[in-house]
């Protein structure tokens, strides 16, 4: 409660122009690609680096919220989320980690697309909703639901980077290409798309071949990849980032390296 009052007081007091705070959407039109694990661990890495970090769980499954042992209050729903302002400020929860807060999901978020349809400018709505938070944080992460929907388009519009975890398999690459095509045909900035390989098993010939083709030769993907590892799978049991449970593990180091690489791709100002 003290934390929420502190944020509300700062927002009510401040009349300054909203500063630039990068918004990173962790998105893939496919599920099961390590999206939430990446959102949780990258948020943790950002917070431990000293950045005031907010992770927004926009997926009705609420997996990020589950990992941080947090849930929304009973009077919170998709409509109140889109209203923004005090409706979301009072929902923000502190986590067990310094500099890291969470805006939890709600099961009603499954209807966010329907709720967005009633807005005058649905594509710009997520930007409007999150605007109130930018004076209190240095970086925002969005854990996004899969598929391409009206909500996805509003996220694409608001995000400065769309980070796409991709398993090095044929179907995952196909889904990634579909996202690129959608950006092109819909007029969204392709420069926002930032893919990386996730759930990598280097012992598999197909994984190695795809990573070589799309990573090393075509240089479409970030250099850092995330391995398929048991300590990442066990996050659902311990409900903690791997950097907190096994800070010296290859998985934790991979997420640390990914965040370090990601910082060089962050824009200095908002995409237009």
PDB file of C-alpha atoms in Angstrom:
ATOM      1  CA  UNK A   1       0.000   0.000   0.000  1.00  0.00           C
ATOM      2  CA  UNK A   2       2.807   2.408   0.868  1.00  0.00           C
ATOM      3  CA  UNK A   3       4.414   1.766  -2.514  1.00  0.00           C
ATOM      4  CA  UNK A   4       1.204   2.529  -4.439  1.00  0.00           C
ATOM      5  CA  UNK A   5       0.615   5.749  -2.487  1.00  0.00           C
ATOM      6  CA  UNK A   6       4.161   6.858  -3.215  1.00  0.00           C
ATOM      7  CA  UNK A   7       3.667   6.462  -6.968  1.00  0.00           C
ATOM      8  CA  UNK A   8       0.277   8.164  -6.892  1.00  0.00           C
ATOM      9  CA  UNK A   9       1.701  11.102  -4.946  1.00  0.00           C
ATOM     10  CA  UNK A  10       4.523  11.577  -7.448  1.00  0.00           C
ATOM     11  CA  UNK A  11       2.139  11.448 -10.394  1.00  0.00           C
ATOM     12  CA  UNK A  12      -0.246  13.938  -8.831  1.00  0.00           C
ATOM     13  CA  UNK A  13       2.587  16.300  -7.928  1.00  0.00           C
ATOM     14  CA  UNK A  14       4.590  16.198 -11.133  1.00  0.00           C
ATOM     15  CA  UNK A  15       3.678  18.514 -13.994  1.00  0.00           C
ATOM     16  CA  UNK A  16       6.883  17.850 -15.882  1.00  0.00           C
ATOM     17  CA  UNK A  17       6.892  16.703 -19.495  1.00  0.00           C
ATOM     18  CA  UNK A  18       6.914  12.914 -19.571  1.00  0.00           C
ATOM     19  CA  UNK A  19      10.471  11.693 -20.083  1.00  0.00           C
ATOM     20  CA  UNK A  20      11.421   9.068 -22.628  1.00  0.00           C
ATOM     21  CA  UNK A  21      11.193   5.629 -21.060  1.00  0.00           C
ATOM     22  CA  UNK A  22      11.751   2.670 -23.400  1.00  0.00           C
ATOM     23  CA  UNK A  23       8.954   0.126 -23.676  1.00  0.00           C
ATOM     24  CA  UNK A  24      10.072  -3.390 -24.570  1.00  0.00           C
ATOM     25  CA  UNK A  25       7.383  -5.826 -25.648  1.00  0.00           C
ATOM     26  CA  UNK A  26       8.278  -9.499 -25.390  1.00  0.00           C
ATOM     27  CA  UNK A  27       6.073 -10.948 -28.085  1.00  0.00           C
ATOM     28  CA  UNK A  28       5.610 -13.887 -30.399  1.00  0.00           C
ATOM     29  CA  UNK A  29       2.513 -14.923 -32.319  1.00  0.00           C
ATOM     30  CA  UNK A  30       3.313 -18.484 -31.200  1.00  0.00           C
ATOM     31  CA  UNK A  31       3.012 -19.705 -27.643  1.00  0.00           C
ATOM     32  CA  UNK A  32       5.494 -21.941 -25.849  1.00  0.00           C
ATOM     33  CA  UNK A  33       8.619 -20.145 -27.049  1.00  0.00           C
ATOM     34  CA  UNK A  34       9.960 -18.919 -23.688  1.00  0.00           C
ATOM     35  CA  UNK A  35       8.266 -15.536 -23.860  1.00  0.00           C
ATOM     36  CA  UNK A  36       7.270 -15.201 -20.203  1.00  0.00           C
ATOM     37  CA  UNK A  37      10.544 -16.647 -18.920  1.00  0.00           C
ATOM     38  CA  UNK A  38      12.333 -14.011 -20.985  1.00  0.00           C
ATOM     39  CA  UNK A  39      10.083 -11.218 -19.698  1.00  0.00           C
ATOM     40  CA  UNK A  40      10.657 -12.225 -16.080  1.00  0.00           C
ATOM     41  CA  UNK A  41      14.397 -12.709 -16.377  1.00  0.00           C
ATOM     42  CA  UNK A  42      15.097  -9.624 -18.474  1.00  0.00           C
ATOM     43  CA  UNK A  43      13.064  -7.502 -16.061  1.00  0.00           C
ATOM     44  CA  UNK A  44      15.119  -8.935 -13.232  1.00  0.00           C
ATOM     45  CA  UNK A  45      18.372  -8.173 -15.066  1.00  0.00           C
ATOM     46  CA  UNK A  46      17.268  -4.601 -15.741  1.00  0.00           C
ATOM     47  CA  UNK A  47      16.379  -4.106 -12.081  1.00  0.00           C
ATOM     48  CA  UNK A  48      19.653  -5.535 -10.804  1.00  0.00           C
ATOM     49  CA  UNK A  49      21.518  -3.188 -13.142  1.00  0.00           C
ATOM     50  CA  UNK A  50      19.972  -0.291 -11.229  1.00  0.00           C
ATOM     51  CA  UNK A  51      17.101   0.630 -13.538  1.00  0.00           C
ATOM     52  CA  UNK A  52      13.690   1.257 -12.004  1.00  0.00           C
ATOM     53  CA  UNK A  53      11.796  -1.455 -13.804  1.00  0.00           C
ATOM     54  CA  UNK A  54       8.124  -2.273 -14.292  1.00  0.00           C
ATOM     55  CA  UNK A  55       6.935  -5.540 -15.801  1.00  0.00           C
ATOM     56  CA  UNK A  56       3.379  -5.346 -17.152  1.00  0.00           C
ATOM     57  CA  UNK A  57       1.672  -8.720 -17.481  1.00  0.00           C
ATOM     58  CA  UNK A  58      -0.768  -8.341 -20.390  1.00  0.00           C
ATOM     59  CA  UNK A  59      -1.435 -12.044 -20.904  1.00  0.00           C
ATOM     60  CA  UNK A  60      -4.688 -13.358 -19.425  1.00  0.00           C
ATOM     61  CA  UNK A  61      -2.817 -16.528 -18.390  1.00  0.00           C
ATOM     62  CA  UNK A  62      -0.974 -14.377 -15.847  1.00  0.00           C
ATOM     63  CA  UNK A  63       2.250 -16.393 -15.912  1.00  0.00           C
ATOM     64  CA  UNK A  64       4.527 -13.466 -15.049  1.00  0.00           C
ATOM     65  CA  UNK A  65       2.210 -12.605 -12.177  1.00  0.00           C
ATOM     66  CA  UNK A  66       2.392 -16.213 -11.019  1.00  0.00           C
ATOM     67  CA  UNK A  67       6.186 -16.255 -11.094  1.00  0.00           C
ATOM     68  CA  UNK A  68       6.266 -13.239  -8.790  1.00  0.00           C
ATOM     69  CA  UNK A  69       3.501 -14.626  -6.526  1.00  0.00           C
ATOM     70  CA  UNK A  70       1.246 -11.671  -7.316  1.00  0.00           C
ATOM     71  CA  UNK A  71      -2.326 -11.272  -8.472  1.00  0.00           C
ATOM     72  CA  UNK A  72      -4.700  -8.423  -9.159  1.00  0.00           C
ATOM     73  CA  UNK A  73      -7.438  -7.294  -6.813  1.00  0.00           C
ATOM     74  CA  UNK A  74     -11.042  -8.358  -7.353  1.00  0.00           C
ATOM     75  CA  UNK A  75     -12.186  -4.975  -8.670  1.00  0.00           C
ATOM     76  CA  UNK A  76      -9.548  -4.833 -11.427  1.00  0.00           C
ATOM     77  CA  UNK A  77     -10.420  -5.784 -14.996  1.00  0.00           C
ATOM     78  CA  UNK A  78      -9.616  -5.082 -18.639  1.00  0.00           C
ATOM     79  CA  UNK A  79     -11.700  -1.915 -18.746  1.00  0.00           C
ATOM     80  CA  UNK A  80      -9.960  -0.390 -15.730  1.00  0.00           C
ATOM     81  CA  UNK A  81      -6.562  -1.303 -17.142  1.00  0.00           C
ATOM     82  CA  UNK A  82      -7.300   0.606 -20.338  1.00  0.00           C
ATOM     83  CA  UNK A  83      -8.526   3.612 -18.349  1.00  0.00           C
ATOM     84  CA  UNK A  84      -5.024   3.875 -16.910  1.00  0.00           C
ATOM     85  CA  UNK A  85      -4.256   6.542 -14.332  1.00  0.00           C
ATOM     86  CA  UNK A  86      -5.124   5.704 -10.748  1.00  0.00           C
ATOM     87  CA  UNK A  87      -6.809   2.490 -11.893  1.00  0.00           C
ATOM     88  CA  UNK A  88      -3.478   0.879 -12.736  1.00  0.00           C
ATOM     89  CA  UNK A  89      -1.242   2.817 -10.343  1.00  0.00           C
ATOM     90  CA  UNK A  90      -2.989   1.279  -7.358  1.00  0.00           C
ATOM     91  CA  UNK A  91      -2.587  -2.203  -8.865  1.00  0.00           C
ATOM     92  CA  UNK A  92       1.208  -2.030  -9.094  1.00  0.00           C
ATOM     93  CA  UNK A  93       2.887  -4.463  -6.714  1.00  0.00           C
ATOM     94  CA  UNK A  94       6.388  -4.469  -5.312  1.00  0.00           C
ATOM     95  CA  UNK A  95       8.325  -7.692  -5.836  1.00  0.00           C
ATOM     96  CA  UNK A  96      10.986  -9.238  -3.617  1.00  0.00           C
ATOM     97  CA  UNK A  97      13.671  -7.574  -5.736  1.00  0.00           C
ATOM     98  CA  UNK A  98      14.954  -4.024  -5.552  1.00  0.00           C
ATOM     99  CA  UNK A  99      13.867  -1.727  -8.404  1.00  0.00           C
ATOM    100  CA  UNK A 100      11.430  -4.307  -9.804  1.00  0.00           C
ATOM    101  CA  UNK A 101       7.659  -3.816  -9.710  1.00  0.00           C
ATOM    102  CA  UNK A 102       4.856  -5.729 -11.388  1.00  0.00           C
ATOM    103  CA  UNK A 103       1.529  -4.701 -12.879  1.00  0.00           C
ATOM    104  CA  UNK A 104      -0.341  -8.008 -12.653  1.00  0.00           C
ATOM    105  CA  UNK A 105      -2.648  -9.547 -15.213  1.00  0.00           C
ATOM    106  CA  UNK A 106      -6.302 -10.387 -14.758  1.00  0.00           C
ATOM    107  CA  UNK A 107      -8.287 -13.174 -16.387  1.00  0.00           C
ATOM    108  CA  UNK A 108     -10.572 -10.520 -17.888  1.00  0.00           C
ATOM    109  CA  UNK A 109      -7.642  -9.524 -20.115  1.00  0.00           C
ATOM    110  CA  UNK A 110      -8.839 -12.306 -22.414  1.00  0.00           C
ATOM    111  CA  UNK A 111     -11.413  -9.711 -23.502  1.00  0.00           C
ATOM    112  CA  UNK A 112      -8.971  -6.840 -24.031  1.00  0.00           C
ATOM    113  CA  UNK A 113      -9.525  -6.952 -27.787  1.00  0.00           C
ATOM    114  CA  UNK A 114     -13.260  -6.536 -27.358  1.00  0.00           C
ATOM    115  CA  UNK A 115     -12.712  -3.707 -24.890  1.00  0.00           C
ATOM    116  CA  UNK A 116     -10.286  -1.987 -27.249  1.00  0.00           C
ATOM    117  CA  UNK A 117     -12.842  -2.043 -30.060  1.00  0.00           C
ATOM    118  CA  UNK A 118     -14.973   0.413 -28.110  1.00  0.00           C
ATOM    119  CA  UNK A 119     -12.173   2.996 -27.919  1.00  0.00           C
ATOM    120  CA  UNK A 120     -11.963   5.888 -30.362  1.00  0.00           C
ATOM    121  CA  UNK A 121      -8.310   5.226 -31.156  1.00  0.00           C
ATOM    122  CA  UNK A 122      -7.670   1.596 -30.195  1.00  0.00           C
ATOM    123  CA  UNK A 123      -4.220   1.361 -31.819  1.00  0.00           C
ATOM    124  CA  UNK A 124      -2.830   4.182 -29.661  1.00  0.00           C
ATOM    125  CA  UNK A 125      -4.657   3.105 -26.490  1.00  0.00           C
ATOM    126  CA  UNK A 126      -1.821   1.126 -24.856  1.00  0.00           C
ATOM    127  CA  UNK A 127       0.521   4.108 -25.228  1.00  0.00           C
ATOM    128  CA  UNK A 128      -2.096   6.290 -23.559  1.00  0.00           C
ATOM    129  CA  UNK A 129      -2.664   3.757 -20.781  1.00  0.00           C
ATOM    130  CA  UNK A 130       1.017   3.399 -19.895  1.00  0.00           C
ATOM    131  CA  UNK A 131       1.857   7.101 -20.105  1.00  0.00           C
ATOM    132  CA  UNK A 132       1.098   7.711 -16.428  1.00  0.00           C
ATOM    133  CA  UNK A 133       3.814   5.259 -15.354  1.00  0.00           C
ATOM    134  CA  UNK A 134       6.777   6.812 -17.122  1.00  0.00           C
ATOM    135  CA  UNK A 135       7.770   9.331 -14.452  1.00  0.00           C
ATOM    136  CA  UNK A 136       8.337   6.512 -11.982  1.00  0.00           C
ATOM    137  CA  UNK A 137      10.350   4.021 -14.044  1.00  0.00           C
ATOM    138  CA  UNK A 138      13.395   3.891 -16.282  1.00  0.00           C
ATOM    139  CA  UNK A 139      12.202   0.956 -18.404  1.00  0.00           C
ATOM    140  CA  UNK A 140       8.956  -0.931 -19.005  1.00  0.00           C
ATOM    141  CA  UNK A 141       8.621  -4.557 -20.115  1.00  0.00           C
ATOM    142  CA  UNK A 142       5.391  -5.977 -21.538  1.00  0.00           C
ATOM    143  CA  UNK A 143       4.688  -9.702 -21.328  1.00  0.00           C
ATOM    144  CA  UNK A 144       2.361 -10.032 -24.312  1.00  0.00           C
ATOM    145  CA  UNK A 145      -0.191 -12.688 -25.258  1.00  0.00           C
ATOM    146  CA  UNK A 146       0.397 -14.690 -28.467  1.00  0.00           C
ATOM    147  CA  UNK A 147      -1.458 -14.295 -31.782  1.00  0.00           C
ATOM    148  CA  UNK A 148      -1.912 -11.121 -33.831  1.00  0.00           C
ATOM    149  CA  UNK A 149      -4.912  -9.208 -32.561  1.00  0.00           C
ATOM    150  CA  UNK A 150      -6.067  -5.634 -32.042  1.00  0.00           C
ATOM    151  CA  UNK A 151      -4.262  -5.704 -28.689  1.00  0.00           C
ATOM    152  CA  UNK A 152      -1.085  -6.827 -30.450  1.00  0.00           C
ATOM    153  CA  UNK A 153      -1.337  -3.911 -32.863  1.00  0.00           C
ATOM    154  CA  UNK A 154      -1.759  -1.448 -30.006  1.00  0.00           C
ATOM    155  CA  UNK A 155       1.319  -2.993 -28.380  1.00  0.00           C
ATOM    156  CA  UNK A 156       3.294  -2.743 -31.635  1.00  0.00           C
ATOM    157  CA  UNK A 157       2.410   0.927 -31.817  1.00  0.00           C
ATOM    158  CA  UNK A 158       3.405   1.679 -28.220  1.00  0.00           C
ATOM    159  CA  UNK A 159       6.584  -0.411 -27.970  1.00  0.00           C
ATOM    160  CA  UNK A 160      10.047   0.904 -28.799  1.00  0.00           C
ATOM    161  CA  UNK A 161      11.349  -2.637 -29.266  1.00  0.00           C
ATOM    162  CA  UNK A 162       9.396  -5.794 -30.017  1.00  0.00           C
ATOM    163  CA  UNK A 163      11.610  -8.541 -28.691  1.00  0.00           C
ATOM    164  CA  UNK A 164      10.750 -11.848 -30.363  1.00  0.00           C
ATOM    165  CA  UNK A 165      11.961 -15.075 -28.700  1.00  0.00           C
ATOM    166  CA  UNK A 166      12.183 -17.685 -31.437  1.00  0.00           C
ATOM    167  CA  UNK A 167      12.916 -21.396 -31.175  1.00  0.00           C
ATOM    168  CA  UNK A 168      15.274 -22.420 -34.008  1.00  0.00           C
ATOM    169  CA  UNK A 169      12.732 -24.642 -35.758  1.00  0.00           C
ATOM    170  CA  UNK A 170      10.994 -24.386 -39.114  1.00  0.00           C
ATOM    171  CA  UNK A 171       7.571 -23.438 -37.747  1.00  0.00           C
ATOM    172  CA  UNK A 172       8.992 -20.819 -35.371  1.00  0.00           C
ATOM    173  CA  UNK A 173      10.950 -19.186 -38.185  1.00  0.00           C
ATOM    174  CA  UNK A 174       7.794 -19.248 -40.317  1.00  0.00           C
ATOM    175  CA  UNK A 175       5.882 -17.452 -37.545  1.00  0.00           C
ATOM    176  CA  UNK A 176       8.679 -14.878 -37.252  1.00  0.00           C
ATOM    177  CA  UNK A 177       8.528 -14.188 -40.990  1.00  0.00           C
ATOM    178  CA  UNK A 178       4.758 -13.748 -40.728  1.00  0.00           C
ATOM    179  CA  UNK A 179       5.268 -11.087 -38.065  1.00  0.00           C
ATOM    180  CA  UNK A 180       7.703  -9.219 -40.320  1.00  0.00           C
ATOM    181  CA  UNK A 181       5.219  -9.347 -43.195  1.00  0.00           C
ATOM    182  CA  UNK A 182       2.447  -8.079 -40.953  1.00  0.00           C
ATOM    183  CA  UNK A 183       4.588  -5.132 -39.844  1.00  0.00           C
ATOM    184  CA  UNK A 184       5.347  -4.280 -43.481  1.00  0.00           C
ATOM    185  CA  UNK A 185       1.758  -4.478 -44.704  1.00  0.00           C
ATOM    186  CA  UNK A 186       0.381  -2.633 -41.652  1.00  0.00           C
ATOM    187  CA  UNK A 187       2.911   0.195 -41.697  1.00  0.00           C
ATOM    188  CA  UNK A 188       4.602  -0.510 -38.364  1.00  0.00           C
ATOM    189  CA  UNK A 189       8.325   0.150 -38.053  1.00  0.00           C
ATOM    190  CA  UNK A 190      10.258  -3.025 -38.862  1.00  0.00           C
ATOM    191  CA  UNK A 191      13.180  -1.512 -36.970  1.00  0.00           C
ATOM    192  CA  UNK A 192      11.346  -2.295 -33.752  1.00  0.00           C
ATOM    193  CA  UNK A 193      11.527  -6.053 -34.340  1.00  0.00           C
ATOM    194  CA  UNK A 194      14.426  -7.570 -32.401  1.00  0.00           C
ATOM    195  CA  UNK A 195      14.509 -11.387 -32.488  1.00  0.00           C
ATOM    196  CA  UNK A 196      16.660 -13.770 -30.501  1.00  0.00           C
ATOM    197  CA  UNK A 197      16.882 -17.552 -30.360  1.00  0.00           C
ATOM    198  CA  UNK A 198      15.210 -19.176 -27.368  1.00  0.00           C
ATOM    199  CA  UNK A 199      15.060 -22.711 -25.952  1.00  0.00           C
ATOM    200  CA  UNK A 200      18.127 -23.655 -27.961  1.00  0.00           C
ATOM    201  CA  UNK A 201      19.424 -27.236 -27.975  1.00  0.00           C
ATOM    202  CA  UNK A 202      22.734 -27.139 -29.801  1.00  0.00           C
ATOM    203  CA  UNK A 203      22.933 -30.917 -29.927  1.00  0.00           C
ATOM    204  CA  UNK A 204      20.070 -30.798 -32.441  1.00  0.00           C
ATOM    205  CA  UNK A 205      21.232 -30.494 -36.043  1.00  0.00           C
ATOM    206  CA  UNK A 206      18.173 -28.462 -37.053  1.00  0.00           C
ATOM    207  CA  UNK A 207      18.755 -25.902 -34.288  1.00  0.00           C
ATOM    208  CA  UNK A 208      22.390 -25.491 -35.292  1.00  0.00           C
ATOM    209  CA  UNK A 209      21.535 -25.185 -38.979  1.00  0.00           C
ATOM    210  CA  UNK A 210      18.808 -22.556 -38.501  1.00  0.00           C
ATOM    211  CA  UNK A 211      20.927 -20.535 -36.097  1.00  0.00           C
ATOM    212  CA  UNK A 212      23.778 -20.529 -38.584  1.00  0.00           C
ATOM    213  CA  UNK A 213      21.541 -19.484 -41.468  1.00  0.00           C
ATOM    214  CA  UNK A 214      19.502 -16.768 -39.785  1.00  0.00           C
ATOM    215  CA  UNK A 215      21.897 -15.719 -37.057  1.00  0.00           C
ATOM    216  CA  UNK A 216      25.427 -15.885 -38.381  1.00  0.00           C
ATOM    217  CA  UNK A 217      24.889 -15.511 -42.149  1.00  0.00           C
ATOM    218  CA  UNK A 218      21.837 -13.268 -42.423  1.00  0.00           C
ATOM    219  CA  UNK A 219      22.538 -11.574 -39.075  1.00  0.00           C
ATOM    220  CA  UNK A 220      18.853 -11.094 -38.369  1.00  0.00           C
ATOM    221  CA  UNK A 221      19.001 -12.238 -34.751  1.00  0.00           C
ATOM    222  CA  UNK A 222      20.779 -11.005 -31.652  1.00  0.00           C
ATOM    223  CA  UNK A 223      24.024 -12.836 -30.944  1.00  0.00           C
ATOM    224  CA  UNK A 224      22.935 -14.027 -27.513  1.00  0.00           C
ATOM    225  CA  UNK A 225      20.683 -17.069 -27.332  1.00  0.00           C
ATOM    226  CA  UNK A 226      18.845 -18.659 -24.422  1.00  0.00           C
ATOM    227  CA  UNK A 227      19.413 -22.393 -23.863  1.00  0.00           C
ATOM    228  CA  UNK A 228      16.780 -25.008 -23.212  1.00  0.00           C
ATOM    229  CA  UNK A 229      17.598 -25.693 -19.568  1.00  0.00           C
ATOM    230  CA  UNK A 230      16.037 -27.352 -16.545  1.00  0.00           C
ATOM    231  CA  UNK A 231      16.624 -24.352 -14.270  1.00  0.00           C
ATOM    232  CA  UNK A 232      14.465 -22.233 -16.575  1.00  0.00           C
ATOM    233  CA  UNK A 233      11.755 -24.901 -16.582  1.00  0.00           C
ATOM    234  CA  UNK A 234      11.881 -25.029 -12.789  1.00  0.00           C
ATOM    235  CA  UNK A 235      11.011 -21.347 -12.511  1.00  0.00           C
ATOM    236  CA  UNK A 236       7.401 -22.501 -12.241  1.00  0.00           C
ATOM    237  CA  UNK A 237       8.286 -24.408  -9.079  1.00  0.00           C
ATOM    238  CA  UNK A 238      10.549 -21.913  -7.318  1.00  0.00           C
ATOM    239  CA  UNK A 239       8.698 -18.867  -8.702  1.00  0.00           C
ATOM    240  CA  UNK A 240      11.878 -16.838  -8.986  1.00  0.00           C
ATOM    241  CA  UNK A 241      14.113 -15.601 -11.840  1.00  0.00           C
ATOM    242  CA  UNK A 242      17.069 -17.867 -12.587  1.00  0.00           C
ATOM    243  CA  UNK A 243      19.415 -14.993 -11.761  1.00  0.00           C
ATOM    244  CA  UNK A 244      18.081 -15.088  -8.206  1.00  0.00           C
ATOM    245  CA  UNK A 245      18.198 -18.863  -7.743  1.00  0.00           C
ATOM    246  CA  UNK A 246      21.276 -19.820  -9.761  1.00  0.00           C
ATOM    247  CA  UNK A 247      23.180 -16.620 -10.564  1.00  0.00           C
ATOM    248  CA  UNK A 248      26.253 -18.437 -11.888  1.00  0.00           C
ATOM    249  CA  UNK A 249      24.370 -20.868 -14.118  1.00  0.00           C
ATOM    250  CA  UNK A 250      24.666 -20.737 -17.918  1.00  0.00           C
ATOM    251  CA  UNK A 251      20.985 -19.760 -18.108  1.00  0.00           C
ATOM    252  CA  UNK A 252      21.399 -16.795 -15.772  1.00  0.00           C
ATOM    253  CA  UNK A 253      24.504 -15.692 -17.637  1.00  0.00           C
ATOM    254  CA  UNK A 254      22.647 -15.974 -20.943  1.00  0.00           C
ATOM    255  CA  UNK A 255      19.864 -13.649 -19.746  1.00  0.00           C
ATOM    256  CA  UNK A 256      22.445 -11.241 -18.355  1.00  0.00           C
ATOM    257  CA  UNK A 257      24.264 -11.208 -21.697  1.00  0.00           C
ATOM    258  CA  UNK A 258      20.984 -10.798 -23.557  1.00  0.00           C
ATOM    259  CA  UNK A 259      20.058  -7.736 -21.529  1.00  0.00           C
ATOM    260  CA  UNK A 260      23.539  -6.264 -22.041  1.00  0.00           C
ATOM    261  CA  UNK A 261      23.199  -6.757 -25.794  1.00  0.00           C
ATOM    262  CA  UNK A 262      19.648  -5.459 -25.741  1.00  0.00           C
ATOM    263  CA  UNK A 263      20.726  -2.151 -24.192  1.00  0.00           C
ATOM    264  CA  UNK A 264      22.701  -1.314 -27.332  1.00  0.00           C
ATOM    265  CA  UNK A 265      19.514  -1.660 -29.397  1.00  0.00           C
ATOM    266  CA  UNK A 266      17.391   0.629 -27.254  1.00  0.00           C
ATOM    267  CA  UNK A 267      16.433   3.822 -29.068  1.00  0.00           C
ATOM    268  CA  UNK A 268      17.376   7.128 -27.503  1.00  0.00           C
ATOM    269  CA  UNK A 269      13.981   8.548 -28.282  1.00  0.00           C
ATOM    270  CA  UNK A 270      10.529   7.390 -29.274  1.00  0.00           C
ATOM    271  CA  UNK A 271      10.017   5.830 -32.703  1.00  0.00           C
ATOM    272  CA  UNK A 272       7.854   7.958 -34.965  1.00  0.00           C
TER     273      UNK A 272
END
